[in-house]
mmCIF file of C-alpha atoms in Angstrom:
data_model
loop_
_atom_site.group_PDB
_atom_site.id
_atom_site.type_symbol
_atom_site.label_atom_id
_atom_site.label_comp_id
_atom_site.label_asym_id
_atom_site.label_seq_id
_atom_site.Cartn_x
_atom_site.Cartn_y
_atom_site.Cartn_z
ATOM 1 C CA MET Z 1441 -0.068 0.006 0.076
ATOM 2 C CA LYS Z 1442 2.776 2.487 0.970
ATOM 3 C CA ALA Z 1443 4.702 1.458 -2.284
ATOM 4 C CA LYS Z 1444 1.588 2.236 -4.486
ATOM 5 C CA LEU Z 1445 1.192 5.507 -2.600
ATOM 6 C CA LEU Z 1446 4.719 6.519 -3.269
ATOM 7 C CA LEU Z 1447 4.378 5.627 -6.920
ATOM 8 C CA HIS Z 1448 1.438 7.984 -7.271
ATOM 9 C CA LEU Z 1449 3.254 10.630 -5.734
ATOM 10 C CA LEU Z 1450 6.307 10.260 -7.813
ATOM 11 C CA ALA Z 1451 4.149 10.275 -11.009
ATOM 12 C CA LEU Z 1452 2.472 13.607 -9.701
ATOM 13 C CA ILE Z 1453 5.647 15.162 -9.164
ATOM 14 C CA PHE Z 1454 7.245 14.205 -12.680
ATOM 15 C CA PHE Z 1455 4.005 15.505 -14.412
ATOM 16 C CA GLN Z 1456 4.167 18.892 -12.597
ATOM 17 C CA PHE Z 1457 7.843 19.270 -13.563
ATOM 18 C CA LEU Z 1458 6.853 18.549 -16.972
ATOM 19 C CA PHE Z 1459 4.226 20.976 -17.515
ATOM 20 C CA PHE Z 1460 6.271 23.812 -15.761
ATOM 21 C CA SER Z 1461 9.320 22.690 -17.956
ATOM 22 C CA VAL Z 1462 7.041 23.153 -21.220
ATOM 23 C CA SER Z 1463 5.593 26.398 -20.025
ATOM 24 C CA ALA Z 1464 9.133 27.886 -19.268
ATOM 25 C CA GLN Z 1465 9.884 26.891 -23.276
ATOM 26 C CA ASN Z 1466 6.771 28.510 -24.644
ATOM 27 C CA ARG Z 1467 6.150 32.364 -24.407
ATOM 28 C CA THR Z 1468 3.428 34.578 -25.839
ATOM 29 C CA ILE Z 1469 4.167 37.460 -28.402
ATOM 30 C CA THR Z 1470 1.897 40.406 -28.508
ATOM 31 C CA GLY Z 1471 1.574 43.256 -30.839
ATOM 32 C CA THR Z 1472 -0.152 45.240 -33.569
ATOM 33 C CA VAL Z 1473 0.042 45.344 -37.567
ATOM 34 C CA THR Z 1474 -0.907 48.409 -39.348
ATOM 35 C CA ASN Z 1475 -0.929 49.837 -42.946
ATOM 36 C CA LYS Z 1476 2.150 52.246 -43.483
ATOM 37 C CA THR Z 1477 0.516 54.307 -45.909
ATOM 38 C CA THR Z 1478 -2.685 55.234 -44.134
ATOM 39 C CA GLY Z 1479 -1.704 54.300 -40.399
ATOM 40 C CA GLN Z 1480 -4.764 52.374 -39.913
ATOM 41 C CA PRO Z 1481 -4.837 48.818 -38.064
ATOM 42 C CA LEU Z 1482 -5.234 46.034 -40.361
ATOM 43 C CA SER Z 1483 -7.855 43.273 -39.502
ATOM 44 C CA GLY Z 1484 -7.202 39.793 -40.728
ATOM 45 C CA ALA Z 1485 -3.559 39.910 -41.103
ATOM 46 C CA THR Z 1486 -1.586 36.686 -40.783
ATOM 47 C CA VAL Z 1487 1.236 36.390 -38.052
ATOM 48 C CA SER Z 1488 2.855 32.998 -38.265
ATOM 49 C CA VAL Z 1489 6.382 31.491 -36.770
ATOM 50 C CA LYS Z 1490 8.546 30.994 -39.797
ATOM 51 C CA GLY Z 1491 9.049 27.207 -40.263
ATOM 52 C CA SER Z 1492 6.505 25.918 -38.195
ATOM 53 C CA THR Z 1493 2.386 25.719 -38.321
ATOM 54 C CA SER Z 1494 1.883 28.087 -35.525
ATOM 55 C CA ALA Z 1495 0.026 31.090 -36.765
ATOM 56 C CA THR Z 1496 -2.967 33.564 -35.768
ATOM 57 C CA THR Z 1497 -4.496 36.592 -37.159
ATOM 58 C CA THR Z 1498 -5.158 40.036 -35.981
ATOM 59 C CA ASP Z 1499 -8.445 41.190 -34.691
ATOM 60 C CA ASN Z 1500 -10.463 44.386 -35.711
ATOM 61 C CA ASP Z 1501 -7.816 46.663 -33.871
ATOM 62 C CA GLY Z 1502 -4.823 44.987 -35.573
ATOM 63 C CA ARG Z 1503 -3.849 43.154 -32.394
ATOM 64 C CA PHE Z 1504 -2.543 39.563 -32.050
ATOM 65 C CA SER Z 1505 -1.305 37.432 -29.549
ATOM 66 C CA LEU Z 1506 0.508 34.233 -30.469
ATOM 67 C CA SER Z 1507 2.338 31.464 -28.501
ATOM 68 C CA VAL Z 1508 5.736 30.558 -29.707
ATOM 69 C CA GLY Z 1509 8.336 27.887 -28.678
ATOM 70 C CA ALA Z 1510 11.805 28.396 -27.564
ATOM 71 C CA ASN Z 1511 13.291 27.658 -30.760
ATOM 72 C CA ALA Z 1512 11.144 30.263 -32.579
ATOM 73 C CA LYS Z 1513 13.632 32.864 -34.372
ATOM 74 C CA MET Z 1514 11.541 34.617 -36.753
ATOM 75 C CA LEU Z 1515 7.817 35.864 -37.379
ATOM 76 C CA VAL Z 1516 6.342 36.256 -40.736
ATOM 77 C CA ILE Z 1517 3.377 39.097 -41.104
ATOM 78 C CA SER Z 1518 1.655 39.062 -44.209
ATOM 79 C CA TYR Z 1519 -1.601 40.754 -45.522
ATOM 80 C CA VAL Z 1520 -3.625 40.322 -48.800
ATOM 81 C CA GLY Z 1521 -2.493 43.306 -51.343
ATOM 82 C CA LEU Z 1522 0.651 44.296 -49.001
ATOM 83 C CA GLY Z 1523 4.085 43.059 -48.671
ATOM 84 C CA SER Z 1524 5.032 40.557 -45.997
ATOM 85 C CA GLN Z 1525 7.533 41.349 -43.725
ATOM 86 C CA ASP Z 1526 9.995 39.158 -41.480
ATOM 87 C CA ILE Z 1527 10.772 40.254 -38.003
ATOM 88 C CA ALA Z 1528 12.914 38.559 -35.227
ATOM 89 C CA VAL Z 1529 11.018 37.115 -32.277
ATOM 90 C CA PRO Z 1530 11.448 39.700 -29.607
ATOM 91 C CA THR Z 1531 12.493 38.383 -26.017
ATOM 92 C CA SER Z 1532 9.983 40.835 -24.287
ATOM 93 C CA GLY Z 1533 7.675 43.634 -24.769
ATOM 94 C CA THR Z 1534 5.063 44.093 -27.717
ATOM 95 C CA VAL Z 1535 5.779 44.103 -31.555
ATOM 96 C CA SER Z 1536 4.645 46.888 -33.850
ATOM 97 C CA VAL Z 1537 4.511 46.127 -37.566
ATOM 98 C CA SER Z 1538 3.749 48.386 -40.426
ATOM 99 C CA LEU Z 1539 3.172 46.741 -44.076
ATOM 100 C CA GLU Z 1540 3.332 48.704 -47.131
ATOM 101 C CA GLN Z 1541 2.273 47.938 -50.761
ATOM 102 C CA ASN Z 1542 5.024 45.977 -52.864
ATOM 103 C CA ALA Z 1543 5.596 46.635 -56.614
ATOM 104 C CA SER Z 1544 4.128 43.302 -57.662
ATOM 105 C CA SER Z 1545 0.935 43.785 -56.122
ATOM 106 C CA ALA Z 1546 0.558 47.296 -57.542
ATOM 107 C CA LEU Z 1547 1.008 45.625 -60.911
ATOM 108 C CA ASN Z 1548 -1.664 43.026 -60.152
ATOM 109 C CA GLU Z 1549 -4.084 45.852 -59.193
ATOM 110 C CA VAL Z 1550 -7.187 46.096 -61.454
ATOM 111 C CA VAL Z 1551 -7.855 49.397 -63.227
ATOM 112 C CA VAL Z 1552 -10.720 50.469 -65.273
ATOM 113 C CA VAL Z 1553 -10.270 51.297 -68.903
ATOM 114 C CA GLY Z 1554 -12.744 52.399 -71.580
ATOM 115 C CA TYR Z 1555 -13.648 48.863 -72.656
ATOM 116 C CA GLY Z 1556 -13.751 46.948 -69.301
ATOM 117 C CA THR Z 1557 -10.922 46.089 -66.583
ATOM 118 C CA GLN Z 1558 -7.463 45.012 -66.751
ATOM 119 C CA LYS Z 1559 -4.370 44.542 -64.704
ATOM 120 C CA LYS Z 1560 -1.933 47.401 -64.488
ATOM 121 C CA SER Z 1561 0.796 45.161 -65.642
ATOM 122 C CA VAL Z 1562 -0.779 44.546 -69.079
ATOM 123 C CA VAL Z 1563 -1.874 47.951 -69.755
ATOM 124 C CA THR Z 1564 0.308 49.749 -72.093
ATOM 125 C CA GLY Z 1565 -1.717 53.155 -72.205
ATOM 126 C CA VAL Z 1566 -1.104 56.275 -70.129
ATOM 127 C CA ILE Z 1567 -3.409 55.772 -67.091
ATOM 128 C CA SER Z 1568 -3.273 57.389 -63.438
ATOM 129 C CA SER Z 1569 -5.412 55.976 -60.775
ATOM 130 C CA VAL Z 1570 -6.653 57.345 -57.461
ATOM 131 C CA ARG Z 1571 -8.316 54.958 -54.779
ATOM 132 C CA ALA Z 1572 -10.966 55.455 -52.468
ATOM 133 C CA SER Z 1573 -8.232 55.397 -49.398
ATOM 134 C CA ASP Z 1574 -6.530 58.340 -51.179
ATOM 135 C CA LEU Z 1575 -9.767 60.434 -50.879
ATOM 136 C CA GLU Z 1576 -10.840 59.633 -47.420
ATOM 137 C CA GLU Z 1577 -8.759 62.066 -45.515
ATOM 138 C CA GLN Z 1578 -9.301 65.118 -47.903
ATOM 139 C CA PRO Z 1579 -12.127 67.698 -46.620
ATOM 140 C CA VAL Z 1580 -13.279 68.533 -50.053
ATOM 141 C CA VAL Z 1581 -16.641 69.289 -51.541
ATOM 142 C CA ARG Z 1582 -16.079 68.552 -55.386
ATOM 143 C CA VAL Z 1583 -14.399 65.769 -57.130
ATOM 144 C CA GLU Z 1584 -12.023 68.052 -58.936
ATOM 145 C CA GLN Z 1585 -10.407 69.077 -56.006
ATOM 146 C CA ALA Z 1586 -9.815 65.440 -54.928
ATOM 147 C CA LEU Z 1587 -7.663 65.119 -57.907
ATOM 148 C CA GLN Z 1588 -5.480 68.062 -57.335
ATOM 149 C CA GLY Z 1589 -1.831 67.165 -57.024
ATOM 150 C CA ARG Z 1590 -2.478 63.397 -57.401
ATOM 151 C CA THR Z 1591 -2.455 63.132 -61.171
ATOM 152 C CA SER Z 1592 0.682 64.172 -63.301
ATOM 153 C CA GLY Z 1593 -0.278 66.365 -66.320
ATOM 154 C CA LEU Z 1594 -3.587 67.429 -64.735
ATOM 155 C CA THR Z 1595 -4.366 71.020 -64.392
ATOM 156 C CA ILE Z 1596 -7.215 72.181 -62.303
ATOM 157 C CA SER Z 1597 -8.029 75.924 -61.496
ATOM 158 C CA SER Z 1598 -10.879 77.492 -59.842
ATOM 159 C CA GLN Z 1599 -13.218 79.618 -62.098
ATOM 160 C CA THR Z 1600 -14.490 81.744 -59.154
ATOM 161 C CA GLY Z 1601 -14.217 82.369 -55.345
ATOM 162 C CA ALA Z 1602 -17.684 80.990 -54.702
ATOM 163 C CA PRO Z 1603 -17.758 78.014 -52.354
ATOM 164 C CA GLY Z 1604 -18.438 74.751 -54.245
ATOM 165 C CA SER Z 1605 -18.122 76.242 -57.633
ATOM 166 C CA ALA Z 1606 -16.894 73.996 -60.589
ATOM 167 C CA ALA Z 1607 -13.333 73.970 -61.415
ATOM 168 C CA THR Z 1608 -11.688 74.164 -64.793
ATOM 169 C CA VAL Z 1609 -9.998 70.920 -65.558
ATOM 170 C CA ARG Z 1610 -7.293 70.570 -68.404
ATOM 171 C CA LEU Z 1611 -5.762 67.110 -69.102
ATOM 172 C CA ARG Z 1612 -4.186 67.786 -72.564
ATOM 173 C CA GLY Z 1613 -3.831 71.637 -72.475
ATOM 174 C CA PHE Z 1614 -5.842 73.702 -74.920
ATOM 175 C CA THR Z 1615 -6.682 71.853 -78.065
ATOM 176 C CA SER Z 1616 -9.589 73.722 -79.648
ATOM 177 C CA PHE Z 1617 -11.452 77.002 -79.544
ATOM 178 C CA GLY Z 1618 -14.857 77.451 -77.827
ATOM 179 C CA ASN Z 1619 -16.302 76.831 -74.512
ATOM 180 C CA GLY Z 1620 -16.239 73.304 -73.134
ATOM 181 C CA LYS Z 1621 -14.135 72.038 -76.121
ATOM 182 C CA ASN Z 1622 -11.028 71.432 -73.918
ATOM 183 C CA ASP Z 1623 -12.741 69.721 -70.999
ATOM 184 C CA PRO Z 1624 -12.095 66.121 -70.505
ATOM 185 C CA LEU Z 1625 -14.871 63.492 -70.751
ATOM 186 C CA TRP Z 1626 -16.365 62.528 -67.453
ATOM 187 C CA VAL Z 1627 -17.845 58.961 -67.396
ATOM 188 C CA ILE Z 1628 -19.448 57.786 -64.111
ATOM 189 C CA ASP Z 1629 -20.161 53.984 -64.101
ATOM 190 C CA GLY Z 1630 -20.170 53.880 -67.831
ATOM 191 C CA VAL Z 1631 -22.604 56.814 -68.235
ATOM 192 C CA VAL Z 1632 -21.185 60.211 -69.819
ATOM 193 C CA VAL Z 1633 -22.045 63.264 -67.926
ATOM 194 C CA ASP Z 1634 -21.222 66.768 -68.492
ATOM 195 C CA ALA Z 1635 -18.188 68.371 -66.961
ATOM 196 C CA GLY Z 1636 -20.284 70.657 -64.786
ATOM 197 C CA GLY Z 1637 -22.684 67.722 -64.021
ATOM 198 C CA ILE Z 1638 -20.475 66.008 -61.406
ATOM 199 C CA GLY Z 1639 -21.247 68.324 -58.717
ATOM 200 C CA PHE Z 1640 -23.778 65.682 -57.367
ATOM 201 C CA LEU Z 1641 -21.179 63.042 -56.909
ATOM 202 C CA ASN Z 1642 -19.954 62.625 -53.340
ATOM 203 C CA GLN Z 1643 -16.360 61.715 -52.959
ATOM 204 C CA ASP Z 1644 -17.334 59.291 -50.215
ATOM 205 C CA ASP Z 1645 -19.155 57.397 -52.874
ATOM 206 C CA ILE Z 1646 -16.227 56.928 -55.146
ATOM 207 C CA GLU Z 1647 -14.497 53.719 -55.417
ATOM 208 C CA SER Z 1648 -11.862 54.674 -57.779
ATOM 209 C CA ILE Z 1649 -10.810 57.556 -60.480
ATOM 210 C CA GLU Z 1650 -9.035 56.502 -63.680
ATOM 211 C CA VAL Z 1651 -7.659 59.225 -65.759
ATOM 212 C CA LEU Z 1652 -6.889 58.173 -69.251
ATOM 213 C CA LYS Z 1653 -4.490 60.294 -70.901
ATOM 214 C CA ASP Z 1654 -3.649 58.931 -74.226
ATOM 215 C CA GLY Z 1655 -5.767 58.389 -77.159
ATOM 216 C CA ALA Z 1656 -5.489 54.633 -77.380
ATOM 217 C CA SER Z 1657 -7.126 53.973 -74.233
ATOM 218 C CA ALA Z 1658 -9.927 56.727 -74.547
ATOM 219 C CA ALA Z 1659 -10.419 55.918 -78.572
ATOM 220 C CA ILE Z 1660 -13.704 53.864 -77.785
ATOM 221 C CA TYR Z 1661 -15.348 57.385 -76.832
ATOM 222 C CA GLY Z 1662 -14.568 58.859 -79.969
ATOM 223 C CA THR Z 1663 -14.050 62.628 -80.957
ATOM 224 C CA ARG Z 1664 -15.546 63.514 -77.376
ATOM 225 C CA ALA Z 1665 -12.532 62.006 -75.837
ATOM 226 C CA ALA Z 1666 -10.129 64.274 -77.597
ATOM 227 C CA ALA Z 1667 -9.296 66.257 -74.351
ATOM 228 C CA GLY Z 1668 -8.903 63.094 -72.296
ATOM 229 C CA VAL Z 1669 -11.102 60.755 -70.267
ATOM 230 C CA ILE Z 1670 -11.808 60.648 -66.534
ATOM 231 C CA LEU Z 1671 -13.600 57.346 -65.427
ATOM 232 C CA ILE Z 1672 -15.283 57.335 -62.145
ATOM 233 C CA THR Z 1673 -16.339 54.129 -60.390
ATOM 234 C CA THR Z 1674 -18.801 54.188 -57.562
ATOM 235 C CA LYS Z 1675 -18.731 51.863 -54.639
ATOM 236 C CA LYS Z 1676 -21.102 48.794 -54.667
ATOM 237 C CA GLY Z 1677 -22.287 46.597 -52.147
ATOM 238 C CA LYS Z 1678 -19.856 43.848 -50.921
ATOM 239 C CA SER Z 1679 -20.415 40.600 -49.045
ATOM 240 C CA GLY Z 1680 -19.017 40.026 -45.492
ATOM 241 C CA THR Z 1681 -19.307 41.086 -41.864
ATOM 242 C CA LEU Z 1682 -21.355 43.952 -41.053
ATOM 243 C CA LYS Z 1683 -19.224 47.339 -41.211
ATOM 244 C CA ILE Z 1684 -20.466 50.597 -40.121
ATOM 245 C CA ASN Z 1685 -18.309 53.498 -41.484
ATOM 246 C CA TYR Z 1686 -18.342 57.267 -40.254
ATOM 247 C CA SER Z 1687 -16.439 60.192 -41.497
ATOM 248 C CA GLY Z 1688 -16.952 63.956 -40.611
ATOM 249 C CA TYR Z 1689 -15.192 67.121 -40.281
ATOM 250 C CA TYR Z 1690 -15.904 70.692 -39.172
ATOM 251 C CA GLY Z 1691 -14.103 73.880 -39.821
ATOM 252 C CA GLN Z 1692 -14.707 77.635 -40.236
ATOM 253 C CA GLN Z 1693 -13.660 79.552 -43.403
ATOM 254 C CA GLY Z 1694 -13.564 83.362 -44.463
ATOM 255 C CA PRO Z 1695 -11.885 85.722 -46.971
ATOM 256 C CA ALA Z 1696 -8.206 85.310 -47.312
ATOM 257 C CA LYS Z 1697 -7.782 89.350 -47.318
ATOM 258 C CA LYS Z 1698 -9.667 92.522 -47.820
ATOM 259 C CA LEU Z 1699 -9.336 95.045 -50.400
ATOM 260 C CA ASN Z 1700 -7.834 98.140 -49.127
ATOM 261 C CA VAL Z 1701 -10.577 100.862 -50.268
ATOM 262 C CA MET Z 1702 -11.309 104.380 -49.547
ATOM 263 C CA ASP Z 1703 -13.851 105.507 -47.095
ATOM 264 C CA ALA Z 1704 -16.747 107.865 -48.097
ATOM 265 C CA THR Z 1705 -14.769 111.169 -47.095
ATOM 266 C CA GLN Z 1706 -11.855 110.046 -49.047
ATOM 267 C CA TYR Z 1707 -13.764 109.014 -52.174
ATOM 268 C CA ALA Z 1708 -15.691 112.521 -52.181
ATOM 269 C CA THR Z 1709 -12.271 114.412 -51.737
ATOM 270 C CA MET Z 1710 -10.736 112.582 -54.780
ATOM 271 C CA ARG Z 1711 -13.679 113.282 -56.816
ATOM 272 C CA ASN Z 1712 -13.567 116.901 -55.973
ATOM 273 C CA GLN Z 1713 -9.621 116.904 -56.893
ATOM 274 C CA SER Z 1714 -10.336 115.264 -60.164
ATOM 275 C CA ALA Z 1715 -13.064 117.557 -61.087
ATOM 276 C CA THR Z 1716 -10.807 120.544 -60.079
ATOM 277 C CA ALA Z 1717 -7.801 119.143 -62.299
ATOM 278 C CA ALA Z 1718 -10.178 118.905 -65.187
ATOM 279 C CA GLY Z 1719 -11.371 122.584 -64.723
ATOM 280 C CA ASN Z 1720 -14.836 121.726 -63.480
ATOM 281 C CA ALA Z 1721 -16.610 122.686 -60.345
ATOM 282 C CA ALA Z 1722 -16.154 120.183 -57.342
ATOM 283 C CA PRO Z 1723 -19.111 118.380 -56.957
ATOM 284 C CA PHE Z 1724 -19.029 117.944 -53.096
ATOM 285 C CA ALA Z 1725 -19.177 121.107 -51.192
ATOM 286 C CA ASN Z 1726 -18.237 119.423 -47.991
ATOM 287 C CA PRO Z 1727 -16.605 115.861 -48.355
ATOM 288 C CA GLY Z 1728 -16.202 115.388 -44.655
ATOM 289 C CA SER Z 1729 -19.830 115.239 -44.076
ATOM 290 C CA PHE Z 1730 -19.942 111.895 -45.602
ATOM 291 C CA GLY Z 1731 -18.123 110.538 -42.610
ATOM 292 C CA LYS Z 1732 -16.579 106.841 -42.920
ATOM 293 C CA GLY Z 1733 -19.570 105.439 -44.843
ATOM 294 C CA THR Z 1734 -20.426 101.681 -45.019
ATOM 295 C CA ASP Z 1735 -17.733 99.058 -44.967
ATOM 296 C CA TRP Z 1736 -19.433 96.545 -47.250
ATOM 297 C CA GLN Z 1737 -16.786 94.142 -46.956
ATOM 298 C CA LYS Z 1738 -17.251 93.850 -43.360
ATOM 299 C CA ASP Z 1739 -20.828 93.926 -43.417
ATOM 300 C CA ILE Z 1740 -21.151 91.104 -46.236
ATOM 301 C CA PHE Z 1741 -18.296 88.915 -45.704
ATOM 302 C CA ASN Z 1742 -18.679 86.113 -43.065
ATOM 303 C CA TYR Z 1743 -15.315 85.690 -41.228
ATOM 304 C CA HIS Z 1744 -16.332 82.705 -39.321
ATOM 305 C CA ALA Z 1745 -18.627 80.705 -41.863
ATOM 306 C CA PRO Z 1746 -19.179 77.118 -40.547
ATOM 307 C CA LYS Z 1747 -18.068 74.250 -43.008
ATOM 308 C CA MET Z 1748 -19.014 70.677 -42.055
ATOM 309 C CA ASN Z 1749 -19.757 67.395 -43.551
ATOM 310 C CA HIS Z 1750 -20.927 64.060 -42.051
ATOM 311 C CA GLU Z 1751 -21.068 60.543 -43.947
ATOM 312 C CA LEU Z 1752 -22.519 57.457 -42.596
ATOM 313 C CA SER Z 1753 -22.409 53.890 -44.533
ATOM 314 C CA ILE Z 1754 -23.166 50.493 -43.773
ATOM 315 C CA SER Z 1755 -22.037 47.629 -45.577
ATOM 316 C CA GLY Z 1756 -22.150 43.726 -45.370
ATOM 317 C CA GLY Z 1757 -24.428 40.756 -46.196
ATOM 318 C CA ASN Z 1758 -24.332 37.555 -48.165
#
C-alpha cells in the first residue's frame, strides 16, 4: 500500500515538472499590425512562426497574440495586397509592424479602362489611378479638388471664388477653341456626364478614379475624348461581416484678405480733386460730411462661416 502511494506521488511530481518545463519553453508574443501608408490597423493580417504551423490573425484593432516555442527565431507578417515582412522574435515587450504595398501587388491591381477592366501590368496606355483610400482624408466638396496634386499632367484651377463652384480641368492643354471644347470627358459607371454635372457626386461614394491620358485608351469614346477621359467608379455592395463607417469634419472659413479701399470722405475728396484738375466745379461742397460710410466688405463677408460634412455608410451581407 505504501509502495503504491509512493508511486502515485512520484508520478504527480513528474507531471508537474513536465508541465512547468513546457511552460517555461513557450512564451506569448503580442503586437499590432498597421498599414504604413494610411496608419490604420489591419484586421485579418496573418502572423506565423517561420518554419512551423503556429499562426494567428489580427483582430479588428490590428492586435494579435501568438504562443511561440523556445526555438522560434522569426515571425512572418502578411496581408492580402501588401508585402509581407519578417521580424525577429522579441524576447520581451510588444511588436509593432507596418506593412506597405509592394511593386508586384501594384502591377496586379485592376484598373478601369474604356472597354472594361485590366491589370496594371498589361495596360500599355497612360493611366493614372486614384483609390478610395486616397480620398478619405481630404475635406473637399467636389471631385475636381480631390484630384489636385494626385495626377501628373492634370491642371485644375478655380473659375470663381464661390464655395462649391466647378473648377476648370485641363488634361491635354488647350486643343480647340470654344467653351467646353477643352474639357475632358467624364464617365461615371459607364454613363457620360457633362463636366459641370459631376457636382452631385459625393467623394465618399467613389471607389476609384482612372484618368485616361492617351488616345489609345480613350479611343472607344470617339471625338468626345479628344481632351482626355476621366472614369469614375462608385462603390458597390460587398459581401462580408457588417461594417459601419463614419467620417466627418468641421471647420470655419472666411476671406483670405480684404481690399484696401477708400472711405466715403476720401472718395468724395478724390472726386473733387479730379473735377478741379479737369477745370470743372467740385461736385461735393463738404466731403467731410459723408464720414466713414459703410464698409461693405465687413458687412457682407462672414469671417467665421461654418463648414461641415458628415457621412455614414453601412455595408455587409451575403
